[in-house]
Tab-separated table of C-alpha atoms in Angstrom:
chain	number	residue	atom	x	y	z
A	1	VAL	CA	228.502	65.310	133.872
A	2	MET	CA	225.381	67.362	133.152
A	3	SER	CA	222.785	67.524	135.898
A	4	GLY	CA	219.307	68.892	135.422
A	5	GLY	CA	220.542	71.094	132.601
A	6	ARG	CA	222.551	73.148	135.095
A	7	GLY	CA	225.668	70.997	135.398
A	8	ARG	CA	229.085	71.675	133.881
A	9	ALA	CA	230.544	69.193	131.457
A	10	ARG	CA	233.998	68.183	132.708
A	11	PRO	CA	236.867	67.250	130.357
A	12	ALA	CA	237.372	63.500	130.185
A	13	GLN	CA	240.943	63.700	131.445
A	14	GLU	CA	239.784	65.388	134.662
A	15	SER	CA	237.103	62.821	135.377
A	16	PRO	CA	237.377	59.750	137.606
A	17	GLY	CA	236.539	56.265	136.353
A	18	LEU	CA	233.260	55.885	134.495
A	19	ALA	CA	231.655	53.548	137.006
A	20	ARG	CA	232.564	55.911	139.834
A	21	ARG	CA	231.251	58.936	137.908
A	22	LEU	CA	227.978	57.118	137.387
A	23	THR	CA	227.763	56.179	141.042
A	24	ALA	CA	228.593	59.737	142.084
A	25	SER	CA	225.779	61.033	139.867
A	26	SER	CA	223.429	58.433	141.327
A	27	ALA	CA	224.328	59.406	144.866
A	28	ALA	CA	223.925	63.121	144.228
A	29	ALA	CA	220.121	63.089	144.162
A	30	HIS	CA	218.742	66.233	145.790
A	31	PRO	CA	217.444	65.667	149.354
A	32	LEU	CA	213.980	66.878	148.360
A	33	HIS	CA	213.842	64.150	145.739
A	34	SER	CA	214.961	61.249	147.933
A	35	ARG	CA	212.573	59.332	150.128
A	36	ARG	CA	215.138	57.307	152.057
A	37	GLY	CA	218.394	59.193	151.828
A	38	TYR	CA	220.067	62.448	150.909
A	39	PHE	CA	223.257	63.965	149.603
A	40	SER	CA	224.384	66.910	151.721
A	41	GLN	CA	226.443	69.554	149.911
A	42	THR	CA	227.653	70.768	153.314
A	43	THR	CA	228.801	67.525	154.907
A	44	ARG	CA	229.305	65.523	151.686
A	45	LYS	CA	227.619	62.660	153.517
A	46	VAL	CA	225.624	60.196	151.482
A	47	GLU	CA	222.838	58.285	153.184
A	48	GLU	CA	221.520	54.979	151.911
A	49	MET	CA	219.350	55.072	148.816
A	50	LYS	CA	217.636	52.425	146.746
A	51	ILE	CA	218.946	52.684	143.191
A	52	ALA	CA	217.464	50.776	140.266
A	53	VAL	CA	220.219	50.048	137.723
A	54	ILE	CA	218.672	49.271	134.339
A	55	GLY	CA	221.161	47.202	132.389
A	56	GLY	CA	222.760	46.344	135.714
A	57	THR	CA	224.173	42.984	134.604
A	58	GLY	CA	226.272	44.298	131.696
A	59	LEU	CA	229.844	45.539	131.293
A	60	ILE	CA	229.350	48.886	133.030
A	61	GLY	CA	226.182	48.087	134.963
A	62	SER	CA	227.680	45.243	136.953
A	63	GLN	CA	230.537	47.521	138.077
A	64	VAL	CA	228.134	50.317	139.019
A	65	VAL	CA	226.030	47.920	141.103
A	66	LYS	CA	229.126	46.597	142.864
A	67	ILE	CA	230.439	50.078	143.729
A	68	LEU	CA	227.050	51.380	144.871
A	69	ASN	CA	226.432	48.395	147.129
A	70	GLY	CA	229.967	48.696	148.462
A	71	SER	CA	229.208	52.324	149.326
A	72	GLY	CA	226.256	51.363	151.484
A	73	HIS	CA	223.431	51.840	148.991
A	74	GLU	CA	220.876	49.289	147.865
A	75	ALA	CA	221.613	48.931	144.144
A	76	VAL	CA	219.281	46.531	142.351
A	77	PRO	CA	220.272	45.310	138.850
A	78	HIS	CA	217.524	44.965	136.227
A	79	SER	CA	217.798	43.457	132.753
A	80	PRO	CA	215.932	41.036	130.464
A	81	SER	CA	217.341	38.213	132.595
A	82	THR	CA	215.509	39.619	135.632
A	83	GLY	CA	212.245	40.102	133.746
A	84	LEU	CA	212.596	43.711	132.573
A	85	ASP	CA	211.983	44.728	128.959
A	86	LEU	CA	212.585	48.469	128.688
A	87	LEU	CA	211.522	48.515	125.039
A	88	THR	CA	208.004	47.259	125.829
A	89	GLY	CA	207.884	48.511	129.416
A	90	ARG	CA	207.274	45.024	130.818
A	91	GLY	CA	208.469	44.825	134.406
A	92	LEU	CA	209.350	48.523	134.585
A	93	PRO	CA	206.864	49.558	137.317
A	94	GLU	CA	208.101	46.702	139.497
A	95	ALA	CA	211.744	47.625	138.869
A	96	LEU	CA	211.178	51.242	139.937
A	97	ASP	CA	208.986	50.489	142.948
A	98	GLY	CA	210.518	52.241	145.945
A	99	ALA	CA	213.568	53.486	144.021
A	100	ASP	CA	215.077	56.860	144.884
A	101	VAL	CA	217.256	56.912	141.755
A	102	VAL	CA	217.232	55.088	138.423
A	103	VAL	CA	220.364	54.588	136.327
A	104	ASN	CA	219.800	53.634	132.676
A	105	LEU	CA	222.764	51.778	131.152
A	106	THR	CA	220.940	49.934	128.386
A	107	ASN	CA	222.242	50.068	124.838
A	108	SER	CA	220.753	49.596	121.398
A	109	PRO	CA	221.411	46.147	119.908
A	110	THR	CA	222.318	47.834	116.607
A	111	PHE	CA	224.141	51.004	115.553
A	112	ASP	CA	221.991	51.773	112.491
A	113	GLU	CA	218.740	53.699	112.005
A	114	ALA	CA	216.965	51.283	114.357
A	115	SER	CA	218.947	52.747	117.251
A	116	LEU	CA	216.933	55.975	116.973
A	117	GLN	CA	213.689	54.158	117.647
A	118	PHE	CA	215.287	52.085	120.401
A	119	PHE	CA	216.507	55.069	122.404
A	120	ARG	CA	213.321	57.037	121.751
A	121	LYS	CA	211.007	54.288	122.956
A	122	THR	CA	213.090	53.109	125.909
A	123	MET	CA	213.717	56.635	127.185
A	124	GLU	CA	210.064	57.623	126.864
A	125	ASN	CA	209.048	54.466	128.729
A	126	LEU	CA	211.574	55.099	131.481
A	127	VAL	CA	210.737	58.781	132.006
A	128	THR	CA	207.008	58.045	132.148
A	129	ALA	CA	207.437	55.164	134.570
A	130	ALA	CA	209.925	57.073	136.743
A	131	LYS	CA	207.498	59.962	137.160
A	132	ALA	CA	204.644	57.594	138.021
A	133	ALA	CA	206.824	55.789	140.586
A	134	GLY	CA	208.008	59.012	142.193
A	135	VAL	CA	211.672	58.403	141.389
A	136	GLY	CA	213.702	61.430	142.452
A	137	HIS	CA	216.589	61.334	139.973
A	138	ALA	CA	217.481	59.690	136.658
A	139	VAL	CA	220.996	59.054	135.329
A	140	ILE	CA	221.967	57.983	131.807
A	141	LEU	CA	225.254	57.147	130.132
A	142	SER	CA	226.113	58.997	126.902
A	143	ILE	CA	229.124	59.825	124.718
A	144	VAL	CA	231.573	62.727	124.832
A	145	GLY	CA	230.977	64.943	121.780
A	146	ALA	CA	227.857	63.051	120.668
A	147	ASP	CA	226.231	66.287	119.547
A	148	GLN	CA	229.290	67.162	117.444
A	149	VAL	CA	229.006	64.185	115.064
A	150	PRO	CA	225.521	64.343	113.494
A	151	GLY	CA	226.719	62.252	110.581
A	152	LEU	CA	226.750	59.135	112.748
A	153	VAL	CA	223.227	57.840	113.285
A	154	TYR	CA	224.140	56.166	116.590
A	155	PHE	CA	225.418	59.476	117.963
A	156	ARG	CA	222.199	61.173	116.859
A	157	ALA	CA	220.300	58.463	118.691
A	158	LYS	CA	222.243	59.139	121.903
A	159	VAL	CA	221.553	62.878	121.597
A	160	LEU	CA	217.866	62.038	121.140
A	161	GLN	CA	217.990	59.993	124.339
A	162	GLU	CA	219.550	62.958	126.160
A	163	ASP	CA	216.931	65.376	124.817
A	164	ILE	CA	214.031	63.184	125.919
A	165	LEU	CA	215.485	63.002	129.426
A	166	LYS	CA	216.082	66.765	129.546
A	167	ALA	CA	212.515	67.490	128.461
A	168	GLY	CA	211.026	65.103	131.025
A	169	PRO	CA	209.705	65.823	134.528
A	170	VAL	CA	212.386	63.921	136.473
A	171	PRO	CA	215.601	65.616	137.718
A	172	TYR	CA	218.502	64.090	135.839
A	173	SER	CA	222.239	63.647	135.318
A	174	ILE	CA	223.889	62.803	131.982
A	175	VAL	CA	227.329	61.175	132.198
A	176	ARG	CA	229.238	61.470	128.908
A	177	ALA	CA	232.120	59.018	128.542
A	178	THR	CA	234.836	58.418	125.976
A	179	GLN	CA	235.499	55.102	124.251
A	180	PHE	CA	235.791	51.921	126.340
A	181	PHE	CA	239.067	50.012	126.164
A	182	GLU	CA	236.964	46.851	125.836
A	183	PHE	CA	235.757	48.041	122.404
A	184	ILE	CA	239.194	48.695	120.879
A	185	ASP	CA	239.242	45.264	119.206
A	186	SER	CA	235.915	45.985	117.535
A	187	VAL	CA	236.998	49.446	116.371
A	188	LEU	CA	240.238	48.158	114.846
A	189	SER	CA	238.492	45.211	113.198
A	190	TRP	CA	236.650	47.650	110.913
A	191	THR	CA	239.946	48.596	109.216
A	192	THR	CA	241.759	45.275	109.480
A	193	ASP	CA	242.389	42.986	106.516
A	194	GLU	CA	244.002	39.676	107.495
A	195	HIS	CA	247.384	40.718	108.925
A	196	THR	CA	247.183	44.401	107.997
A	197	VAL	CA	245.719	46.944	110.418
A	198	ARG	CA	244.935	50.387	108.994
A	199	LEU	CA	244.760	52.966	111.755
A	200	PRO	CA	241.928	55.506	111.386
A	201	ALA	CA	242.758	59.212	111.400
A	202	THR	CA	240.092	59.800	114.046
A	203	LEU	CA	241.587	60.511	117.472
A	204	LEU	CA	240.354	58.285	120.300
A	205	GLN	CA	240.681	58.887	124.020
A	206	PRO	CA	239.648	55.691	125.807
A	207	ILE	CA	238.689	55.815	129.459
């Protein structure tokens, strides 16, 4: 987890579950940047915060919302189904109104060159809107080792998303995760031919 450029990236095997890492990052907003709650480094006590979860109805987002609400926070899920379009910015000011923290869990609909433009536009929209709304902390989900594989355009797009957040005016946390177990079928399908499965040489460490 990288926070505000000053955090220490922890090895994946030492990290708790992804949803809990995301919720921990959300809850760790500095007291000066929270209007309704705080995270005390001395007492480790977390007061209630309003947290806007963009992409909060998806695979990871729905779990994050559930855990945050179960921890006493007010986590509000936002997605196209709730009227938010992060790519155009429609509904973004309303989604961030009164939020102490915003968690961005949206993903590009494609993994090709178009993903660069998707992450650029959505991250720029979010950072601008978060600053205007006075949001105290922003959290995004990224990939372990994304900056080590420039040959994959999707990884370059995720690094671009990180860089835009780092350069912005809002304090931030970046949670880098390894592969999801839910995607194993998709990964293996790329090298499967009828009844033959060819295992890639690339090492994977699912969460």
